[in-house]
Amino acid sequence: MSFNLKNIISIRDFTKSDVEYILDKAEKMEPIARSEKVCHKMDGKLLGVLFYEPSTRTRLSFETSMKRLGGDVVGFSEKQSTSVQKGEVLYDTAQIISQYSDAIVIRHDMEGAARFISDRVDVPVINAGDGAGQHPSQTLLDLYTIKRTLGHLDNLKIALVGDLKYGRTVHSLVYALAMFNVEMVFIAPEELQMPVEIIDDLKKLECKFTLKSTLLDNLEDIDVLYMTRIQKERFPDPKEYQKVKGQYTLNKSNLEGTDIVLMHPLPRVDEINFDVDELDNAMYFKQAFYGVPVRMAILDSVIENSEKGD
Ligand code: CP
């Protein structure tokens, strides 16, 4: 199996074999992520971390991954501390960090930001979330979580719940799930349903999916329940957020006695009560850990490819 991508911008750039390559490599790297093995593969290498939007898991797991591989990181976690405050544009900042580092991870509020800089710098670029666009490393860790938990990615019924309009995790995930034999159920208030362009793409890909608006009466036969937060920060009108917030909340009794694998990219707001954490179904903290081996596999693969040249 080979992997030729030099940048990780959208899951739509991946073939099924690319996805499987990263998942297999991540599994091999898990002992390093768990600190059971020491790795020096990235000795002397630096990862540039440009976070224009807040993050806990993505930034810290990329940083953990690079350090566990023996490398180090430079960068920023809030634009207020950089020369962006003096008017520096993304293009210039990216040019500078590309000269200080061997790869760049970027999160930005503008859809297309990662693609924009990947076309203009000489080091690999990894999209850590661009507005309501894509979040491909999250998707790979989501798939890894499903595979590590259930042993396979085929013949599954997966419900995606919450903010399907603005949620970039689900916008990425559906294209990856479309590579496998899965049935998807999109559960959202009408105004936050999956964008029509994505629905049209899924139809062209001949995916099996249904649209629903209620949660608890649509859990039958579900193998994986993927909850998401309503993305308050992306609503143009705060009043619209007030209308839809808190519509879907799970508590322990809703899942107790079922085999449903409960996932969430996190952060959670009010979608999953804390009592759910006691259930074996609750996979979201393990899912966040799996971000480390998966991001190690991503970093190792793109940095290796960048050293091969054209
Ligand atoms: N899942 C995710 O992207 O989390 P952060 O926003 O904390 O990085």
Short mmCIF file of C-alpha atoms and ligand atoms in Angstrom, two decimals:
data_model
loop_
_atom_site.label_atom_id
_atom_site.label_comp_id
_atom_site.label_asym_id
_atom_site.label_seq_id
_atom_site.Cartn_x
_atom_site.Cartn_y
_atom_site.Cartn_z
CA MET A 1 0.00 0.00 0.00
CA SER A 2 1.30 3.48 -0.81
CA PHE A 3 0.26 7.00 0.21
CA ASN A 4 1.12 9.91 -2.06
CA LEU A 5 -0.70 12.94 -0.61
CA LYS A 6 1.60 15.84 0.23
CA ASN A 7 -1.07 17.93 1.95
CA ILE A 8 -4.10 16.95 4.05
CA ILE A 9 -6.75 19.48 3.05
CA SER A 10 -10.00 17.62 2.43
CA ILE A 11 -11.06 14.03 2.93
CA ARG A 12 -12.32 14.26 -0.65
CA ASP A 13 -8.67 14.21 -1.80
CA PHE A 14 -8.34 10.71 -0.27
CA THR A 15 -8.93 7.37 -1.93
CA LYS A 16 -10.21 4.47 0.17
CA SER A 17 -6.70 3.03 0.03
CA ASP A 18 -5.25 6.34 1.40
CA VAL A 19 -7.68 6.15 4.32
CA GLU A 20 -6.77 2.52 5.02
CA TYR A 21 -3.06 3.37 4.81
CA ILE A 22 -3.36 6.02 7.56
CA LEU A 23 -5.55 3.80 9.77
CA ASP A 24 -3.09 0.88 9.49
CA LYS A 25 -0.11 3.13 10.22
CA ALA A 26 -1.92 4.66 13.21
CA GLU A 27 -2.46 1.23 14.70
CA LYS A 28 1.26 0.47 14.40
CA MET A 29 2.02 3.81 16.09
CA GLU A 30 -0.33 3.34 19.04
CA PRO A 31 2.43 2.03 21.38
CA ILE A 32 4.34 5.30 20.79
CA ALA A 33 1.18 7.32 21.48
CA ARG A 34 0.73 5.34 24.72
CA SER A 35 4.32 6.05 25.73
CA GLU A 36 5.16 2.33 25.64
CA LYS A 37 7.78 2.91 22.94
CA VAL A 38 10.11 5.85 22.31
CA CYS A 39 10.46 7.21 18.77
CA HIS A 40 13.14 9.47 17.27
CA LYS A 41 11.86 9.54 13.70
CA MET A 42 11.19 13.30 13.76
CA ASP A 43 14.36 14.28 15.65
CA GLY A 44 15.30 17.80 14.52
CA LYS A 45 11.95 18.40 12.75
CA LEU A 46 9.57 21.23 13.61
CA LEU A 47 5.81 21.46 13.16
CA GLY A 48 4.36 24.95 12.61
CA VAL A 49 1.00 25.26 14.39
CA LEU A 50 -1.23 28.14 13.24
CA PHE A 51 -4.50 28.27 15.18
CA TYR A 52 -6.63 31.28 14.26
CA GLU A 53 -9.63 29.66 16.01
CA PRO A 54 -9.84 28.06 19.48
CA SER A 55 -8.99 24.39 19.93
CA THR A 56 -8.19 21.95 22.71
CA ARG A 57 -7.96 18.49 21.15
CA THR A 58 -6.77 19.16 17.62
CA ARG A 59 -3.93 21.50 18.54
CA LEU A 60 -2.76 19.59 21.60
CA SER A 61 -2.98 16.18 19.92
CA PHE A 62 -1.00 17.44 16.90
CA GLU A 63 1.59 18.85 19.30
CA THR A 64 1.63 15.62 21.31
CA SER A 65 1.98 13.59 18.12
CA MET A 66 4.94 15.61 16.87
CA LYS A 67 6.68 15.44 20.25
CA ARG A 68 6.01 11.70 20.66
CA LEU A 69 7.68 11.22 17.27
CA GLY A 70 10.76 13.05 18.55
CA GLY A 71 10.06 16.41 16.88
CA ASP A 72 9.04 19.78 18.29
CA VAL A 73 6.51 22.55 17.57
CA VAL A 74 6.43 26.31 17.01
CA GLY A 75 3.39 28.47 16.47
CA PHE A 76 0.44 30.18 18.08
CA SER A 77 -2.93 29.25 19.56
CA GLU A 78 -4.56 32.66 19.23
CA LYS A 79 -4.06 35.26 16.54
CA GLN A 80 -4.22 38.12 19.09
CA SER A 81 -0.62 37.33 20.09
CA THR A 82 0.71 37.61 16.51
CA SER A 83 1.32 40.29 13.89
CA VAL A 84 -2.14 39.52 12.48
CA GLN A 85 -3.11 42.21 15.00
CA LYS A 86 -0.93 44.66 13.02
CA GLY A 87 -2.61 43.72 9.76
CA GLU A 88 -0.42 40.84 8.53
CA VAL A 89 -2.30 38.68 6.00
CA LEU A 90 -2.54 34.89 6.03
CA TYR A 91 -0.30 34.54 2.97
CA ASP A 92 2.59 36.36 4.67
CA THR A 93 2.22 34.53 7.98
CA ALA A 94 2.20 31.17 6.17
CA GLN A 95 5.29 32.13 4.13
CA ILE A 96 7.16 32.92 7.34
CA ILE A 97 6.15 29.80 9.30
CA SER A 98 6.95 27.62 6.26
CA GLN A 99 10.54 28.83 6.51
CA TYR A 100 10.74 27.97 10.19
CA SER A 101 9.13 24.52 10.06
CA ASP A 102 8.90 21.19 8.19
CA ALA A 103 5.09 21.07 8.05
CA ILE A 104 2.18 23.38 8.92
CA VAL A 105 -1.08 22.63 10.71
CA ILE A 106 -3.66 25.38 10.31
CA ARG A 107 -7.11 26.07 11.76
CA HIS A 108 -8.85 29.13 10.32
CA ASP A 109 -12.38 30.51 10.24
CA MET A 110 -12.26 31.01 6.45
CA GLU A 111 -13.35 28.03 4.36
CA GLY A 112 -10.55 27.26 1.89
CA ALA A 113 -7.76 28.80 4.01
CA ALA A 114 -5.72 25.58 4.22
CA ARG A 115 -5.99 24.95 0.47
CA PHE A 116 -5.02 28.58 -0.18
CA ILE A 117 -1.74 28.29 1.71
CA SER A 118 -0.96 24.73 0.57
CA ASP A 119 -0.85 26.10 -3.00
CA ARG A 120 1.65 28.76 -1.93
CA VAL A 121 4.18 27.24 0.50
CA ASP A 122 6.86 24.56 0.08
CA VAL A 123 6.08 22.46 3.17
CA PRO A 124 3.15 20.08 3.71
CA VAL A 125 -0.05 21.73 4.99
CA ILE A 126 -2.61 19.98 7.18
CA ASN A 127 -6.11 21.41 7.53
CA ALA A 128 -7.15 21.38 11.20
CA GLY A 129 -10.56 22.89 10.36
CA ASP A 130 -11.50 25.67 7.92
CA GLY A 131 -14.74 27.40 8.88
CA ALA A 132 -17.69 25.14 8.19
CA GLY A 133 -15.60 23.36 5.53
CA GLN A 134 -13.51 20.29 6.30
CA HIS A 135 -11.71 18.68 9.26
CA PRO A 136 -9.96 15.69 7.67
CA SER A 137 -7.73 14.61 10.57
CA GLN A 138 -10.85 14.46 12.77
CA THR A 139 -12.51 12.24 10.19
CA LEU A 140 -9.56 9.86 10.12
CA LEU A 141 -9.60 9.58 13.91
CA ASP A 142 -13.38 9.06 13.83
CA LEU A 143 -12.97 6.18 11.38
CA TYR A 144 -10.10 4.80 13.45
CA THR A 145 -12.32 4.88 16.57
CA ILE A 146 -15.10 2.98 14.80
CA LYS A 147 -12.65 0.40 13.42
CA ARG A 148 -10.86 -0.08 16.77
CA THR A 149 -14.20 -0.41 18.58
CA LEU A 150 -16.24 -2.53 16.18
CA GLY A 151 -13.44 -4.14 14.13
CA HIS A 152 -14.73 -2.96 10.75
CA LEU A 153 -16.14 -0.02 8.80
CA ASP A 154 -18.62 -1.85 6.59
CA ASN A 155 -22.24 -2.93 7.15
CA LEU A 156 -22.94 -0.24 9.74
CA LYS A 157 -25.82 2.12 10.38
CA ILE A 158 -24.48 5.45 11.60
CA ALA A 159 -26.56 8.37 12.88
CA LEU A 160 -25.07 11.86 12.72
CA VAL A 161 -26.88 14.23 15.07
CA GLY A 162 -27.02 17.96 15.75
CA ASP A 163 -25.60 20.80 13.70
CA LEU A 164 -25.19 19.20 10.30
CA LYS A 165 -25.31 22.58 8.54
CA TYR A 166 -22.26 24.22 10.11
CA GLY A 167 -20.41 21.20 11.57
CA ARG A 168 -17.20 20.61 9.63
CA THR A 169 -16.59 17.27 11.36
CA VAL A 170 -19.74 15.82 9.80
CA HIS A 171 -19.08 17.51 6.44
CA SER A 172 -15.80 15.59 6.30
CA LEU A 173 -17.04 12.36 7.85
CA VAL A 174 -19.89 11.71 5.40
CA TYR A 175 -17.50 11.68 2.41
CA ALA A 176 -15.27 9.14 4.18
CA LEU A 177 -18.21 6.97 5.23
CA ALA A 178 -19.38 7.05 1.61
CA MET A 179 -16.29 4.98 0.74
CA PHE A 180 -17.66 2.12 2.87
CA ASN A 181 -20.87 0.14 2.90
CA VAL A 182 -22.72 2.16 5.53
CA GLU A 183 -26.20 3.54 5.93
CA MET A 184 -26.34 7.08 7.33
CA VAL A 185 -29.15 8.78 9.24
CA PHE A 186 -28.96 12.58 9.47
CA ILE A 187 -30.80 13.82 12.55
CA ALA A 188 -31.10 17.61 12.77
CA PRO A 189 -33.65 20.42 13.03
CA GLU A 190 -34.78 21.32 9.52
CA GLU A 191 -32.76 24.56 9.53
CA LEU A 192 -29.55 22.70 10.50
CA GLN A 193 -29.83 19.73 8.13
CA MET A 194 -26.94 18.59 5.93
CA PRO A 195 -26.25 21.17 3.17
CA VAL A 196 -27.96 20.43 -0.12
CA GLU A 197 -24.63 20.30 -2.03
CA ILE A 198 -23.46 17.47 0.22
CA ILE A 199 -26.80 15.65 -0.09
CA ASP A 200 -26.47 15.92 -3.89
CA ASP A 201 -22.91 14.53 -3.74
CA LEU A 202 -24.06 11.60 -1.60
CA LYS A 203 -26.84 10.84 -4.10
CA LYS A 204 -24.28 10.82 -6.93
CA LEU A 205 -22.13 8.46 -4.85
CA GLU A 206 -25.22 6.22 -4.45
CA CYS A 207 -25.04 6.34 -0.63
CA LYS A 208 -27.87 5.08 1.53
CA PHE A 209 -29.10 7.86 3.83
CA THR A 210 -32.26 9.24 5.42
CA LEU A 211 -33.11 12.62 6.98
CA LYS A 212 -34.83 12.78 10.37
CA SER A 213 -35.60 15.49 12.90
CA THR A 214 -36.09 13.53 16.14
CA LEU A 215 -33.47 11.57 18.05
CA LEU A 216 -34.82 9.09 20.57
CA ASP A 217 -37.33 7.39 18.28
CA ASN A 218 -34.69 6.90 15.57
CA LEU A 219 -32.13 4.88 17.54
CA GLU A 220 -33.33 1.44 16.45
CA ASP A 221 -30.60 -0.58 14.63
CA ILE A 222 -28.09 2.25 15.05
CA ASP A 223 -24.51 0.95 15.48
CA VAL A 224 -22.79 4.33 15.91
CA LEU A 225 -24.34 7.53 17.23
CA TYR A 226 -22.23 10.57 16.35
CA MET A 227 -23.41 13.57 18.37
CA THR A 228 -22.29 17.12 17.55
CA ARG A 229 -22.51 20.51 19.21
CA ILE A 230 -24.63 23.31 17.73
CA GLN A 231 -21.95 25.67 16.32
CA LYS A 232 -23.08 28.88 18.02
CA GLU A 233 -20.14 30.88 16.65
CA ARG A 234 -21.19 30.27 13.00
CA PHE A 235 -24.77 31.61 13.29
CA PRO A 236 -25.09 34.99 11.54
CA ASP A 237 -28.05 35.81 13.83
CA PRO A 238 -27.76 34.85 17.58
CA LYS A 239 -31.58 34.64 17.76
CA GLU A 240 -31.48 31.70 15.31
CA TYR A 241 -29.11 29.88 17.68
CA GLN A 242 -31.52 30.38 20.61
CA LYS A 243 -34.28 28.69 18.56
CA VAL A 244 -32.34 25.45 17.99
CA LYS A 245 -30.06 25.05 21.01
CA GLY A 246 -30.60 22.15 23.42
CA GLN A 247 -32.86 20.19 21.05
CA TYR A 248 -30.99 16.91 21.41
CA THR A 249 -29.77 15.75 24.81
CA LEU A 250 -28.81 12.21 25.71
CA ASN A 251 -28.80 10.85 29.23
CA LYS A 252 -27.71 7.50 30.65
CA SER A 253 -31.15 5.87 30.46
CA ASN A 254 -31.36 6.55 26.70
CA LEU A 255 -28.40 4.27 25.96
CA GLU A 256 -28.21 1.87 28.91
CA GLY A 257 -28.57 -1.75 27.77
CA THR A 258 -27.85 -0.92 24.11
CA ASP A 259 -24.70 -1.68 22.06
CA ILE A 260 -24.71 1.75 20.42
CA VAL A 261 -21.21 3.22 20.17
CA LEU A 262 -21.54 6.85 21.24
CA MET A 263 -19.08 9.29 19.68
CA HIS A 264 -18.66 13.07 19.77
CA PRO A 265 -15.80 15.13 18.32
CA LEU A 266 -16.06 17.36 21.44
CA PRO A 267 -16.32 19.89 22.94
CA ARG A 268 -19.80 18.97 24.21
CA VAL A 269 -22.13 21.66 25.45
CA ASP A 270 -25.44 20.10 26.49
CA GLU A 271 -25.80 17.17 24.06
CA ILE A 272 -24.52 14.44 26.39
CA ASN A 273 -25.25 14.44 30.12
CA PHE A 274 -22.31 13.63 32.38
CA ASP A 275 -24.02 10.44 33.62
CA VAL A 276 -23.53 8.95 30.13
CA ASP A 277 -19.76 8.93 30.78
CA GLU A 278 -20.28 5.94 33.12
CA LEU A 279 -21.50 3.73 30.25
CA ASP A 280 -19.23 1.46 28.16
CA ASN A 281 -21.02 2.97 25.14
CA ALA A 282 -19.32 6.34 25.75
CA MET A 283 -16.34 6.40 23.39
CA TYR A 284 -15.68 10.15 23.11
CA PHE A 285 -12.72 10.39 25.47
CA LYS A 286 -11.05 7.35 23.88
CA GLN A 287 -11.89 8.89 20.49
CA ALA A 288 -9.95 12.03 21.52
CA PHE A 289 -6.95 9.85 22.52
CA TYR A 290 -7.05 8.09 19.14
CA GLY A 291 -6.35 11.52 17.65
CA VAL A 292 -2.73 11.05 18.73
CA PRO A 293 -1.80 7.86 16.81
CA VAL A 294 -3.84 9.03 13.81
CA ARG A 295 -2.13 12.44 13.72
CA MET A 296 1.24 10.74 14.19
CA ALA A 297 0.47 8.65 11.10
CA ILE A 298 -0.56 11.78 9.17
CA LEU A 299 2.55 13.77 10.14
CA ASP A 300 4.89 10.88 9.43
CA SER A 301 3.30 10.26 6.01
CA VAL A 302 3.25 13.85 4.71
CA ILE A 303 6.70 14.74 6.00
CA GLU A 304 8.07 11.53 4.45
CA ASN A 305 6.37 12.43 1.14
CA SER A 306 7.73 15.99 1.20
CA GLU A 307 11.26 14.61 1.50
CA LYS A 308 10.80 12.44 -1.60
CA GLY A 309 10.43 15.60 -3.74
CA ASP A 310 8.41 15.72 -6.97
N1 CP B 1 -12.78 17.94 17.81
C1 CP B 1 -12.17 19.16 17.77
O1 CP B 1 -11.87 19.69 16.69
O2 CP B 1 -11.89 19.69 19.00
P1 CP B 1 -11.12 21.07 19.24
O3 CP B 1 -11.99 22.16 18.67
O4 CP B 1 -10.94 21.16 20.73
O5 CP B 1 -9.81 21.00 18.50
#
